[in-house]
Amino acid sequence: MANSDEAEAARLTEAGRLLFAQPVAFVKGVVNVDGLPPGDRPEFAFAGRSNVGKSSLINALTNRKDLARTSNTPGRTQEINFFALPAQDPDSVYLVDLPGYGYARESKSKVRTWTSLITRYLAGRASLRRVFVLIDSRHGVKANDEEIFTLMDTAAVSYQVVLTKADKPKRDELEAVIAKTEEIIRKHVAAFPQVLVTASRTGAGLEDVRSAVAQLREH
Ligand code: GTP
Ligand code: MG
């Protein structure tokens, strides 16, 4: 049993590696739900507070430097950006880079517009196979992350927490954040119980995200 589990995990890791080694293409950027492309293929969205590293993770996963635009300044990504993987393939999946939520330095009306766009997308997109909710491993889960968790619980959208920037905290601090995060998501019905730990800067944990996408794409 243990051996066949290990073989299956190794198979999925390889499937993920192969999927993400293929060319990826920007499809479109969307500023309102009317502009969403048809939900005709499996979709994987990357959500999270501003500046947690959503765009950096998409770049790292796809081995591309500037596919998704990143920045030191929160609020870089202002549209819902769709990427097709593999590019030009009828069996592609969409990787979806979302604007960050909870960014207070923008105008109130802009924050409202983004929040409404993100929540309508997350709660109403039938083709979403999983939402990866990114959490900065130095900061842990915040109140607005839990609001997003609850929104997806209610909408029955499968989501999984991905800790980012794991190269930053000390080992014991990281362990504490992982434990605390696991405790929080136990209370959320639509949360996948396994927390992934990543660092786009070093490549740590990327194979686990790729493998999760490869597995969900098959079903
Ligand atoms: P918004 O689009 O503004 O919501 O931000 P985002 O979540 O897309 O974050 P982005 O990828 O633009 O990264 C924000 C900052 O975090 C940048 O300065 C990145 O270089 C940095 N960053 C991203 N990933 C890592 C990581 O793994 N380690 C470290 N140390 N820094 C990272
Ligand atoms: Mg971004």
PDB file of N, CA and C in Angstrom, residues 49 51-53 134-141 145 162-166 168-169 177:
ATOM      1  N   ARG A  49      -3.678  37.990  -0.352  1.00  0.00           N
ATOM      2  CA  ARG A  49      -3.494  39.405  -0.076  1.00  0.00           C
ATOM      3  C   ARG A  49      -2.458  40.000  -1.033  1.00  0.00           C
ATOM      4  N   ASN A  51       0.747  41.437  -2.568  1.00  0.00           N
ATOM      5  CA  ASN A  51       2.174  41.306  -2.296  1.00  0.00           C
ATOM      6  C   ASN A  51       2.598  39.965  -1.680  1.00  0.00           C
ATOM      7  N   VAL A  52       1.694  38.990  -1.590  1.00  0.00           N
ATOM      8  CA  VAL A  52       2.095  37.697  -1.004  1.00  0.00           C
ATOM      9  C   VAL A  52       2.973  36.872  -1.952  1.00  0.00           C
ATOM     10  N   GLY A  53       2.955  37.232  -3.243  1.00  0.00           N
ATOM     11  CA  GLY A  53       3.802  36.502  -4.189  1.00  0.00           C
ATOM     12  C   GLY A  53       3.030  35.630  -5.174  1.00  0.00           C
ATOM     13  N   LEU A 134      -2.725  31.961  -1.328  1.00  0.00           N
ATOM     14  CA  LEU A 134      -1.356  32.171  -0.890  1.00  0.00           C
ATOM     15  C   LEU A 134      -1.314  33.008   0.382  1.00  0.00           C
ATOM     16  N   ILE A 135      -0.473  32.568   1.296  1.00  0.00           N
ATOM     17  CA  ILE A 135      -0.318  33.247   2.577  1.00  0.00           C
ATOM     18  C   ILE A 135       1.177  33.456   2.793  1.00  0.00           C
ATOM     19  N   ASP A 136       1.552  34.677   3.099  1.00  0.00           N
ATOM     20  CA  ASP A 136       2.965  34.981   3.371  1.00  0.00           C
ATOM     21  C   ASP A 136       3.390  34.267   4.656  1.00  0.00           C
ATOM     22  N   SER A 137       4.407  33.425   4.559  1.00  0.00           N
ATOM     23  CA  SER A 137       4.787  32.587   5.708  1.00  0.00           C
ATOM     24  C   SER A 137       5.362  33.406   6.862  1.00  0.00           C
ATOM     25  N   ARG A 138       5.660  34.664   6.635  1.00  0.00           N
ATOM     26  CA  ARG A 138       6.107  35.514   7.762  1.00  0.00           C
ATOM     27  C   ARG A 138       4.924  36.053   8.542  1.00  0.00           C
ATOM     28  N   HIS A 139       3.745  36.079   7.903  1.00  0.00           N
ATOM     29  CA  HIS A 139       2.603  36.751   8.530  1.00  0.00           C
ATOM     30  C   HIS A 139       1.473  35.819   8.939  1.00  0.00           C
ATOM     31  N   GLY A 140       1.340  34.681   8.264  1.00  0.00           N
ATOM     32  CA  GLY A 140       0.259  33.752   8.592  1.00  0.00           C
ATOM     33  C   GLY A 140      -1.102  34.248   8.100  1.00  0.00           C
ATOM     34  N   VAL A 141      -2.148  33.526   8.500  1.00  0.00           N
ATOM     35  CA  VAL A 141      -3.513  33.816   8.041  1.00  0.00           C
ATOM     36  C   VAL A 141      -4.051  35.063   8.738  1.00  0.00           C
ATOM     37  N   ASP A 145      -8.069  36.905   4.927  1.00  0.00           N
ATOM     38  CA  ASP A 145      -7.906  35.565   4.344  1.00  0.00           C
ATOM     39  C   ASP A 145      -9.059  34.671   4.804  1.00  0.00           C
ATOM     40  N   VAL A 162      -1.318  27.831   0.307  1.00  0.00           N
ATOM     41  CA  VAL A 162       0.079  27.729  -0.086  1.00  0.00           C
ATOM     42  C   VAL A 162       0.847  28.814   0.661  1.00  0.00           C
ATOM     43  N   LEU A 163       1.717  28.417   1.545  1.00  0.00           N
ATOM     44  CA  LEU A 163       2.569  29.418   2.212  1.00  0.00           C
ATOM     45  C   LEU A 163       3.657  29.842   1.241  1.00  0.00           C
ATOM     46  N   THR A 164       3.933  31.143   1.196  1.00  0.00           N
ATOM     47  CA  THR A 164       4.937  31.681   0.268  1.00  0.00           C
ATOM     48  C   THR A 164       6.115  32.278   1.044  1.00  0.00           C
ATOM     49  N   LYS A 165       7.191  32.560   0.300  1.00  0.00           N
ATOM     50  CA  LYS A 165       8.386  33.225   0.852  1.00  0.00           C
ATOM     51  C   LYS A 165       8.964  32.451   2.034  1.00  0.00           C
ATOM     52  N   ALA A 166       8.930  31.113   1.925  1.00  0.00           N
ATOM     53  CA  ALA A 166       9.415  30.264   3.014  1.00  0.00           C
ATOM     54  C   ALA A 166      10.928  30.384   3.207  1.00  0.00           C
ATOM     55  N   LYS A 168      12.223  33.130   3.940  1.00  0.00           N
ATOM     56  CA  LYS A 168      12.380  34.277   4.843  1.00  0.00           C
ATOM     57  C   LYS A 168      12.363  33.927   6.336  1.00  0.00           C
ATOM     58  N   PRO A 169      11.337  33.235   6.846  1.00  0.00           N
ATOM     59  CA  PRO A 169      11.309  33.011   8.297  1.00  0.00           C
ATOM     60  C   PRO A 169      12.339  31.979   8.751  1.00  0.00           C
ATOM     61  N   VAL A 177       4.057  28.674  12.047  1.00  0.00           N
ATOM     62  CA  VAL A 177       3.040  29.192  11.113  1.00  0.00           C
ATOM     63  C   VAL A 177       2.325  28.038  10.403  1.00  0.00           C
TER      64      VAL A 177
END
